CSV table of C-alpha atoms in Angstrom, one decimal:
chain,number,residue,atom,x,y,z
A,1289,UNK,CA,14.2,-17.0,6.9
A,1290,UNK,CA,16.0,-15.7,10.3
A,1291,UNK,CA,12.6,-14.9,11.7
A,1292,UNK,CA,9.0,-15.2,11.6
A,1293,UNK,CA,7.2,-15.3,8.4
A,1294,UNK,CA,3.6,-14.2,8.7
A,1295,UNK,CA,2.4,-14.2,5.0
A,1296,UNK,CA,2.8,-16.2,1.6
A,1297,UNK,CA,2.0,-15.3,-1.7
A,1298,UNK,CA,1.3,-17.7,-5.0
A,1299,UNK,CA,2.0,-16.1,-8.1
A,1300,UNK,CA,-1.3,-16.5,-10.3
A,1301,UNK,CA,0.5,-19.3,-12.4
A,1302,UNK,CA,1.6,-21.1,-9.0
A,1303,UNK,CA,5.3,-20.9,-10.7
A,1304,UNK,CA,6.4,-18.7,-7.9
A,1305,UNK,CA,5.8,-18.4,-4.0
A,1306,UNK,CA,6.9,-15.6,-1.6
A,1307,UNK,CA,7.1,-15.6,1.6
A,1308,UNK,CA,7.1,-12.7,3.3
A,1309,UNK,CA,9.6,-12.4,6.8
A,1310,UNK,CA,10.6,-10.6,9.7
A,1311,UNK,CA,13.8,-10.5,8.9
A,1312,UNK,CA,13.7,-7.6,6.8
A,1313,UNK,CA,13.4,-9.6,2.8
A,1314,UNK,CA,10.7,-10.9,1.1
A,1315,UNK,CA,12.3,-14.6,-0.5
A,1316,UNK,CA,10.9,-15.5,-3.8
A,1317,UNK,CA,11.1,-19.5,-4.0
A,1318,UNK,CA,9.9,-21.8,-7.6
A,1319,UNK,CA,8.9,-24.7,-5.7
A,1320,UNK,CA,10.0,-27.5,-5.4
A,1321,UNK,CA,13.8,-26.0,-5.3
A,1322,UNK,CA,14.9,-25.6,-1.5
A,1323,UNK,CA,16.6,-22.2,-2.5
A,1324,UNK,CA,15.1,-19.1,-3.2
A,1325,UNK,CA,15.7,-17.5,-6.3
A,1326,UNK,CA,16.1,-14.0,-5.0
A,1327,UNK,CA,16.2,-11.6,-1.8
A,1328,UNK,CA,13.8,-8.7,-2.4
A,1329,UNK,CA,15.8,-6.6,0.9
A,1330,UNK,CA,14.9,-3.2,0.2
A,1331,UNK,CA,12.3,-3.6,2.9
A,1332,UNK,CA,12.1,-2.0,6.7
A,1333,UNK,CA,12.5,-4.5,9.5
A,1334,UNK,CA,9.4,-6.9,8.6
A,1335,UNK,CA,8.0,-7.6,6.2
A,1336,UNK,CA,4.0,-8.1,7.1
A,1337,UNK,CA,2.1,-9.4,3.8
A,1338,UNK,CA,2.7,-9.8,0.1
A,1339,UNK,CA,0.1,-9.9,-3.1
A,1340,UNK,CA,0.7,-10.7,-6.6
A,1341,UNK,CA,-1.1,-9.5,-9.1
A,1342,UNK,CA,-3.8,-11.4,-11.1
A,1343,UNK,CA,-1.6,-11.2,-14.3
A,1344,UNK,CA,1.4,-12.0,-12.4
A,1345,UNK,CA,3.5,-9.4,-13.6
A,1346,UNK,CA,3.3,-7.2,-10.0
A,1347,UNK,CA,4.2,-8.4,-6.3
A,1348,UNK,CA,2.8,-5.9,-3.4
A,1349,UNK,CA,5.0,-6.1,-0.2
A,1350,UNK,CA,4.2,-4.2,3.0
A,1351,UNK,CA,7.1,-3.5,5.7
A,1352,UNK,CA,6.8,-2.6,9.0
A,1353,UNK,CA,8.0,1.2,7.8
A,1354,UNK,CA,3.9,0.9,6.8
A,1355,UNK,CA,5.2,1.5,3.3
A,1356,UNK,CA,4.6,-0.6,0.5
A,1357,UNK,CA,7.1,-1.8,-1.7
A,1358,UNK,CA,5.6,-2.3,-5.5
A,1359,UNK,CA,8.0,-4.9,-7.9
A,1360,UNK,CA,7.8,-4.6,-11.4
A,1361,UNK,CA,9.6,-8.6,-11.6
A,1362,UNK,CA,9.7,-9.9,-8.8
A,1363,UNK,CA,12.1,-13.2,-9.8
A,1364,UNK,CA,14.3,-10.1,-11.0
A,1365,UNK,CA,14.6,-8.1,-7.9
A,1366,UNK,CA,13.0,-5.0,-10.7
A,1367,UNK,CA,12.2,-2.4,-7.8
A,1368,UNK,CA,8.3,-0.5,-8.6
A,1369,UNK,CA,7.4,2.7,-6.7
A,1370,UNK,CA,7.4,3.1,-3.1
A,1371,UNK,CA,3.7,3.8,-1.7
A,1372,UNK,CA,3.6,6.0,1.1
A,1373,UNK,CA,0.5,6.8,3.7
A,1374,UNK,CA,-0.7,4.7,6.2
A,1375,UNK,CA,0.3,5.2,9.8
A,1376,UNK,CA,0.0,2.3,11.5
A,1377,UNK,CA,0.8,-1.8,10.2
A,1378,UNK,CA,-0.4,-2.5,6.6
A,1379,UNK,CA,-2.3,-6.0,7.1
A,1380,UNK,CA,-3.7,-6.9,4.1
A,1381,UNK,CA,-3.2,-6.2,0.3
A,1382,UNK,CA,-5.5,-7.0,-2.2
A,1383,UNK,CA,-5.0,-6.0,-6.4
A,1384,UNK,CA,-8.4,-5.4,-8.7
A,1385,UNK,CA,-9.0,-8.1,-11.0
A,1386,UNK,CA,-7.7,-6.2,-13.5
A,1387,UNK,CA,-4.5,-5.5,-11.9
A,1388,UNK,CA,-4.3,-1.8,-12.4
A,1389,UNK,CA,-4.9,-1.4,-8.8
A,1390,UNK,CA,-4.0,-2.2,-5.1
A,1391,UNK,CA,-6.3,-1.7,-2.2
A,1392,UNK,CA,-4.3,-2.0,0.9
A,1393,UNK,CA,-6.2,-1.6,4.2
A,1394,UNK,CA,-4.2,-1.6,7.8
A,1395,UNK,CA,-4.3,-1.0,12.0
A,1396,UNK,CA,-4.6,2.4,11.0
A,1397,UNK,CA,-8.2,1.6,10.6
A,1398,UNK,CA,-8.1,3.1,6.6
A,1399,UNK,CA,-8.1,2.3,3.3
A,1400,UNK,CA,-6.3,3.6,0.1
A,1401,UNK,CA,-6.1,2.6,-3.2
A,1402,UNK,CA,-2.9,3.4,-5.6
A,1403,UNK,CA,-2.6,3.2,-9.2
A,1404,UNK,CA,-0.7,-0.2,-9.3
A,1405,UNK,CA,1.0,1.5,-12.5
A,1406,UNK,CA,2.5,4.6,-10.9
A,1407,UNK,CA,2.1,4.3,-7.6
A,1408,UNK,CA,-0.5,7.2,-7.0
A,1409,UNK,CA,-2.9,7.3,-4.1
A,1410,UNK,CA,-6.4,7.1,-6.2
A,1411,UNK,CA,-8.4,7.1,-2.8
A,1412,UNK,CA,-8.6,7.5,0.7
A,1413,UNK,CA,-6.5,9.8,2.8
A,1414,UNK,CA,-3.7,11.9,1.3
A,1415,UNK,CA,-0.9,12.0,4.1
A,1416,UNK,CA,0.7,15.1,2.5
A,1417,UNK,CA,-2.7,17.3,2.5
A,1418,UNK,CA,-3.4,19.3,5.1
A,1419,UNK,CA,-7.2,19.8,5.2
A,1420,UNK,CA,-9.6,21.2,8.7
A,1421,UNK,CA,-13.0,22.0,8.8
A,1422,UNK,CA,-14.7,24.2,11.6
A,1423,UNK,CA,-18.5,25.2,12.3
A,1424,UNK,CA,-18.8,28.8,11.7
A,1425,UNK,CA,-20.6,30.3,14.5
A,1426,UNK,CA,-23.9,31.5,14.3
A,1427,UNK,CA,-26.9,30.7,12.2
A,1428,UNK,CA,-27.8,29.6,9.6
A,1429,UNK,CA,-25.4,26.3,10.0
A,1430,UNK,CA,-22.4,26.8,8.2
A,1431,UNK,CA,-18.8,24.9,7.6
A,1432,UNK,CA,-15.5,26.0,6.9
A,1433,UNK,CA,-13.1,23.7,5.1
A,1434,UNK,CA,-9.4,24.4,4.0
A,1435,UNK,CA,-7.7,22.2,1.5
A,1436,UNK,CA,-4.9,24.5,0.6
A,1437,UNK,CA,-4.4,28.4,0.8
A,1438,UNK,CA,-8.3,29.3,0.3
A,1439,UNK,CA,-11.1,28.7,2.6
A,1440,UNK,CA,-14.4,27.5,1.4
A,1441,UNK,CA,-17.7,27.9,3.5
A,1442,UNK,CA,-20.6,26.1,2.8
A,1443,UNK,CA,-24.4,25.9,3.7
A,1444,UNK,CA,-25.1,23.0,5.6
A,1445,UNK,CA,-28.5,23.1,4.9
A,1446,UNK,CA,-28.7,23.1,1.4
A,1447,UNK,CA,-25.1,22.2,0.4
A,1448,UNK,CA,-23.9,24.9,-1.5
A,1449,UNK,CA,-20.8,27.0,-0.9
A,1450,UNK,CA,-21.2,30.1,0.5
């Protein structure tokens, strides 16, 4: 690497290690060679942290872009989905034991999960919805939320929609 590198990554069967740079690649090295077997570029400026998968089969990467770059091989450069939605540096990645998904949490003080499969947000906030919630004046209590084109009120006092 040209830069820093701030994270490294065993693959579960210790075969590979990546180390992830600030000079925009993630390297994927089979120790003990002294050259890495590939450049996985397709990354922003930095590159912050990197997970493999318990199986081995899937390597998480996290760019300074806040995006998270998903590799279906990583010793073949095979490029995954994209995953979109933080705002702010993605710090830490972390797959289920099962592998089917990716928690990755950041400075943006939140947490999603994705379907490590297909690269859909499973949990925590959508960054293309567009949701508000108001108290409705008056009593009894009431909220207003809006997800979409329709407005839902509800009772705050016994929960039901109104």
């Amino acid at each position: 690497h040209t830069d820093r590198v701030p994270a490294l990554a065993w693959s579960p069967d210790s075969a590979l290690l990546v180390s992830a740079g600030w000079d925009t690649s993630a390297r994927v090295w089979r120790p003990p060679h002294p050259d890495p077997l590939m450049l996985l570029n397709s990354h922003a400026d930095q590159v912050a942290t990197a997970a493999f998968s318990p199986d081995g089969k899937l390597l998480a990467c996290a760019d300074s872009d806040f995006d998270i770059h998903l590799w279906l091989d990583a010793e073949g450069a095979v490029r995954g989905p994209v995953l979109r939605g933080h705002r702010d540096e993605v710090r830490c990645l972390a797959f289920s034991p099962d592998g089917a998904r990716l928690a990755s949490a950041g400075a943006d003080r939140v947490i999603h999960l994705w379907d490590a499969r297909d690269g859909k947000l499973i949990a925590g906030p959508n960054p293309r919805g567009r949701h508000a919630i108001a108290v409705v004046p008056g009593a009894p209590l009431r909220l207003a939320s809006s997800g979409g084109q329709r407005v839902r009120v509800w009772d705050v006092a016994t929960g039901g929609e109104v």
